[in-house]
Coordinates of C-alpha atoms and ligand atoms in Angstrom, one line a residue:
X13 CA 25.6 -15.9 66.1
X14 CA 26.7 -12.0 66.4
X15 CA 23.9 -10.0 65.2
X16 CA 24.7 -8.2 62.1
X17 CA 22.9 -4.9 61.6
X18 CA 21.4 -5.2 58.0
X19 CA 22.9 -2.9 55.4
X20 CA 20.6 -1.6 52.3
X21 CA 23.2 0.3 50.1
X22 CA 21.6 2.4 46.9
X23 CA 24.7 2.5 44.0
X24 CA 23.1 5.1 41.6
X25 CA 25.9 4.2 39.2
X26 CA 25.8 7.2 36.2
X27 CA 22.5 8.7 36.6
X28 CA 20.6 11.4 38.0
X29 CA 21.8 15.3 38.0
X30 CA 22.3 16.8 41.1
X31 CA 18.6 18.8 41.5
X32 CA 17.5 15.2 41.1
X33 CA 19.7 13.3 43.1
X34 CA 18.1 15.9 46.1
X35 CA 14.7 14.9 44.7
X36 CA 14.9 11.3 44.7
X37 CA 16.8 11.6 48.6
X38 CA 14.2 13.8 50.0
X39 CA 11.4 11.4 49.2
X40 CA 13.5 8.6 50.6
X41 CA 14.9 10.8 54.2
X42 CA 11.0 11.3 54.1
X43 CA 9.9 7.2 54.5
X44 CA 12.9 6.2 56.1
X45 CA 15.2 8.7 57.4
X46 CA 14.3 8.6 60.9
X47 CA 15.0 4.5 61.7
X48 CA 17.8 2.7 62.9
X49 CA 17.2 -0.9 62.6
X50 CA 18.8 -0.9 59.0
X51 CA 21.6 1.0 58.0
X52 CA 21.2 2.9 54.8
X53 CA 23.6 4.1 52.6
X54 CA 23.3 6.1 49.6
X55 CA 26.2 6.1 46.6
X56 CA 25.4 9.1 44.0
X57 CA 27.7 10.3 41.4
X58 CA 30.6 12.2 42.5
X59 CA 28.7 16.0 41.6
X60 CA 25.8 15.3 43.5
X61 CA 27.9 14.1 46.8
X62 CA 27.4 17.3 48.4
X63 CA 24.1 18.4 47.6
X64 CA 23.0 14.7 48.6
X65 CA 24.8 14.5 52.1
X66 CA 23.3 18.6 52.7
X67 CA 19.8 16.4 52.0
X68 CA 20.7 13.9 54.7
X69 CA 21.7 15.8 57.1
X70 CA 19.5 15.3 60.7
X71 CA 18.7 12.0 58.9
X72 CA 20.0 8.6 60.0
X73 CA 21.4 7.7 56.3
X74 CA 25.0 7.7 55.3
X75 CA 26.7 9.2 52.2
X76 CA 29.2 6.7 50.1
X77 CA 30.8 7.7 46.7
X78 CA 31.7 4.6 44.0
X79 CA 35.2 5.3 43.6
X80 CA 37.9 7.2 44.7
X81 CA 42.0 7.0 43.9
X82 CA 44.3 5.8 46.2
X83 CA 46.3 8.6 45.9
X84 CA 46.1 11.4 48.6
X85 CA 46.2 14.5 46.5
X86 CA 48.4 15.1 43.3
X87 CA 48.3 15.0 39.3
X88 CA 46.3 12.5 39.0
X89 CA 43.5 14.6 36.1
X90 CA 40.1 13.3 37.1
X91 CA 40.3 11.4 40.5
X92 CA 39.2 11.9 43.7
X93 CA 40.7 11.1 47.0
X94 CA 39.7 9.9 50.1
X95 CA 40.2 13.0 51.6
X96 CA 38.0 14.6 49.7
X97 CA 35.0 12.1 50.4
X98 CA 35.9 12.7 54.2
X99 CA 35.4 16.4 53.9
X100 CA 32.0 16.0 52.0
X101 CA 30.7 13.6 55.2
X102 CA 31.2 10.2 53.1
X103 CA 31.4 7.7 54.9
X104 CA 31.0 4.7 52.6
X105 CA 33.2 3.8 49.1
X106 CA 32.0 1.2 46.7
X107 CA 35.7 -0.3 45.9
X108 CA 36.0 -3.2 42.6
X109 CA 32.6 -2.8 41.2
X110 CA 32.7 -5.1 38.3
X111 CA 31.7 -2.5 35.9
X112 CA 35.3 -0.8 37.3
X113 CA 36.9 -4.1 36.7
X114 CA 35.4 -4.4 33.1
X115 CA 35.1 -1.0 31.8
X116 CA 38.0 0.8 33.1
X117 CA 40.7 -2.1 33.8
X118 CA 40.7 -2.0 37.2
X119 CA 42.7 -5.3 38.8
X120 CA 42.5 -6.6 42.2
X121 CA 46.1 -4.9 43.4
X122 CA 45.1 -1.6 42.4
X123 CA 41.9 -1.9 44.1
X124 CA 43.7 -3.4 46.8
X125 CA 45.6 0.0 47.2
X126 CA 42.6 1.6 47.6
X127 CA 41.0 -0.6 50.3
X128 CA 43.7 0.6 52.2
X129 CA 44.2 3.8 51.6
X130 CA 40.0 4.0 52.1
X131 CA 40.5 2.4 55.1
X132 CA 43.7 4.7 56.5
X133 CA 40.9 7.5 55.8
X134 CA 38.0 6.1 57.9
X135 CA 36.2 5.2 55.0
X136 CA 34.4 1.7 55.2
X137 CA 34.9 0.4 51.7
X138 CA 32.5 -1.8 50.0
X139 CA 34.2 -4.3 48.8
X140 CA 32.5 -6.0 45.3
X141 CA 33.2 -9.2 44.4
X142 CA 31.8 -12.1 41.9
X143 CA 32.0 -14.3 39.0
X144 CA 31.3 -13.7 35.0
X145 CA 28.7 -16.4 33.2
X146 CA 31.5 -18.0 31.9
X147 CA 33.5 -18.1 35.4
X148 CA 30.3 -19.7 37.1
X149 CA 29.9 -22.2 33.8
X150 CA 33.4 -23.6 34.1
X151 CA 33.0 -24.4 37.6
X152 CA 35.4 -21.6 39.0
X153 CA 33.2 -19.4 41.4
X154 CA 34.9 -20.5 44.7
X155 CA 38.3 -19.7 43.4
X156 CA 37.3 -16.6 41.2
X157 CA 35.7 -14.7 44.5
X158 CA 38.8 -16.6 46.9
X159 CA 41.4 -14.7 44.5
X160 CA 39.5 -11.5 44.0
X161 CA 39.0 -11.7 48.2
X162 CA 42.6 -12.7 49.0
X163 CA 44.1 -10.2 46.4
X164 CA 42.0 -7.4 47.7
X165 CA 42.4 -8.2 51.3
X166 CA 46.3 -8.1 50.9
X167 CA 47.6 -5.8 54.0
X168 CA 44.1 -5.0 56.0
X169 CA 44.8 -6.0 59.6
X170 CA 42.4 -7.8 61.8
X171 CA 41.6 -4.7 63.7
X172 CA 40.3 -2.9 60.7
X173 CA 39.1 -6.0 58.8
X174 CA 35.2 -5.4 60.3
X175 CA 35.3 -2.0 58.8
X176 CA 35.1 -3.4 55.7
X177 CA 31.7 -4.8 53.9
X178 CA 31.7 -7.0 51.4
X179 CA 29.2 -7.2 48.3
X180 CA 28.8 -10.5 46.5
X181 CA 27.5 -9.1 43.1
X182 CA 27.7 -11.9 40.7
X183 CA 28.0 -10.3 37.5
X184 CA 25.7 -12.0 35.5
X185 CA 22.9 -10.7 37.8
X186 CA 23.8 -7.1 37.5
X187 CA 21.4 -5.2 35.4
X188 CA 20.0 -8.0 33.8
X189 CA 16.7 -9.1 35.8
X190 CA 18.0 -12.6 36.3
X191 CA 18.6 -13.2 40.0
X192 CA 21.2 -15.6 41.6
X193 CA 18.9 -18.1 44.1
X194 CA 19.0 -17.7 47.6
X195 CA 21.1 -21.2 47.2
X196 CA 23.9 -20.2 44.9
X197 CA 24.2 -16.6 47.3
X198 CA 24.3 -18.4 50.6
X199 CA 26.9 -20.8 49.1
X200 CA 29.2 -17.8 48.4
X201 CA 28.3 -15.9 51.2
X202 CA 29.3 -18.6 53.1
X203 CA 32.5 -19.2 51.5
X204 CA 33.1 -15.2 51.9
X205 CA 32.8 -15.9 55.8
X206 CA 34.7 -19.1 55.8
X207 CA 37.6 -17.2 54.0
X208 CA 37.2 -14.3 56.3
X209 CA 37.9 -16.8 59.5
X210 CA 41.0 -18.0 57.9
X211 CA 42.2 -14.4 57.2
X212 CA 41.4 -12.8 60.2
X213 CA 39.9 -15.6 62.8
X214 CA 36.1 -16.3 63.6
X215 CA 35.1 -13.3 65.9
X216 CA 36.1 -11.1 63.3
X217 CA 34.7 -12.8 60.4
X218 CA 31.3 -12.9 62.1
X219 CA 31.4 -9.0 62.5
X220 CA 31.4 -8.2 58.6
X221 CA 28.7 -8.0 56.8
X222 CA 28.2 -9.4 53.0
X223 CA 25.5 -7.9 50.9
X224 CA 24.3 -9.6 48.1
X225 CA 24.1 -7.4 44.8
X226 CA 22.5 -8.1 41.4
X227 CA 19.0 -7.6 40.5
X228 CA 18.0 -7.0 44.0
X229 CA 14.2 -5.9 43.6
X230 CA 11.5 -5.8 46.5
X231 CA 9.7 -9.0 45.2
X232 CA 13.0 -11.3 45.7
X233 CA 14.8 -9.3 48.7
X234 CA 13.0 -10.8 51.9
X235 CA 14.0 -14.5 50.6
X236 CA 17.8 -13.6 49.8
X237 CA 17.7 -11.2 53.1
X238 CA 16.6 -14.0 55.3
X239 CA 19.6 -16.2 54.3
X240 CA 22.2 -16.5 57.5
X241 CA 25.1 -15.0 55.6
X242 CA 23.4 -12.2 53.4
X243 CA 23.1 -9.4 55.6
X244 CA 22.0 -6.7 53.3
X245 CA 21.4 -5.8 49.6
X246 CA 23.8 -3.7 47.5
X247 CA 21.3 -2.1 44.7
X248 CA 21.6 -0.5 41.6
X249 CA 18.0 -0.2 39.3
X250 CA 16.3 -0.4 41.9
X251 CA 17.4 2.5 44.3
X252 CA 17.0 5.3 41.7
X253 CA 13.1 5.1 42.5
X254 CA 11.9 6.0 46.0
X255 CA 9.3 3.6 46.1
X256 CA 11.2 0.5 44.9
X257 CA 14.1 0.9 47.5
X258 CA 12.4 2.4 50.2
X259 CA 10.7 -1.1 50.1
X260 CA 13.8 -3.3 50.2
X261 CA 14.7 -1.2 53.3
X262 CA 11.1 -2.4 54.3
X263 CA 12.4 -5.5 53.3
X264 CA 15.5 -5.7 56.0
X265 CA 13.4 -4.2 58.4
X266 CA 11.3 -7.2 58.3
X267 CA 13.6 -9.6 58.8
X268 CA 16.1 -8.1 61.5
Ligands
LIG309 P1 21.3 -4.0 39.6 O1 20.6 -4.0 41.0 O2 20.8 -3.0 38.7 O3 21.4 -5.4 39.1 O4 22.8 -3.6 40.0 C1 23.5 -4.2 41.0 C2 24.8 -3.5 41.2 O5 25.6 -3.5 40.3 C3 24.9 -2.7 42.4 O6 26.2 -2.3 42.6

């Protein structure tokens, strides 16, 4: 099996200002800023990018934003493009979060649109995926994440296709303390891979990594990290404390 560098991404969703978005950073560029046997990304709100990337700067962890248009530049009141991440030293975009997909309408071909354009912009999108309650209740996980994957997928070329990460975040664990088992994420993480080999062939299926998001917390990390298809975490509560995701970094440490 290709060995998969693992990948401990913080999303810090809406919170923090930007004097303590550098607050929270330095403490974590202090513990773990220095190693290179887990890639770290951090994902702040869009007006603490740059004082946040300034903080990481001489440090081995990356800067990713959670959204961006697909759009390069024009009247589009609100967005921001990929051009503009580049320029602030992003090099990570959290594409389809579910919250986008419930909150603010976001469907698979528009995110599609901007997997690519993320992508055109050397920008590794991370790519979330995953089923409601009611999705998982009636039996249609497989096909829910096979759409949402297929959809999203529509147009990225095998030569890119490792560029892109994939988060499993099944949406009933996001936010709300209950954890999907290392059983029901290896099955899906598994299915990700399988789909990946029919999309893009086995060598390249093997190079992406799939973090697992949703209630992600040091005490459940090293079981779900030691599964053969989960190759990292993407976490939201738990990376706006130093302490809590400096230890699932720990975590992935532990079991490279
Ligand atoms: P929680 O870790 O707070 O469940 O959030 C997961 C998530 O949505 C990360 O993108």
């Amino acid at each position: 099996m290709t060995t998969r560098k693992k990948l401990i991404a913080g999303n810090w969703k809406m919170n923090k200002t930007s004097a303590d978005a550098v607050a929270l950073v330095s403490e974590i560029v202090a513990a773990v800023g220095k190693q290179s046997d887990v890639d770290v990304v951090l994902c702040p709100p869009f007006t603490s990018l740059e004082s946040v990337g300034r903080a990481l700067e001489g440090s081995t962890v990356k800067l990713g934003a959670q959204n961006m248009h697909h759009e390069s530049s024009g009247a589009f009141t609100g967005e921001i493009s990929a051009a503009m991440l580049r320029a602030l030293f992003a090099t990570h975009v959290i594409l389809g979060h579910s919250e986008r997909r419930t909150y603010f309408a976001e469907s698979d071909e528009l995110i599609n649109k901007k997997v690519l354009a993320a992508l055109k912009n050397q920008l590794r999108p991370i790519l979330c995926v995953g089923e409601t309650l009611a999705e998982r209740e009636a039996g249609s996980t497989l096909k829910v994440v096979q759409t949402q994957t297929e959809r999203c997928l529509e147009g990225v070329g095998r030569d890119l296709a490792p560029s892109v990460v994939f988060a499993y975040e099944p949406v009933w664990a996001i936010g709300t303390g209950k954890v999907a088992t290392t059983a029901q994420a290896q099955e899906v993480h598994g299915f990700i891979r399988g789909l990946l080999t029919k999309l893009f062939t086995d060598p390249v299926a093997q190079k992406v990594r799939i973090l697992y998001g949703g209630s992600m917390k040091p005490a459940n990390a090293p079981e779900l990290l030691a599964q053969k298809d989960i190759v990292g975490g993407l976490i939201g509560g738990a990376s706006l404390e130093a302490r809590s995701f400096v230890d699932l970094v720990n975590a992935a440490t532990a079991v490279v």
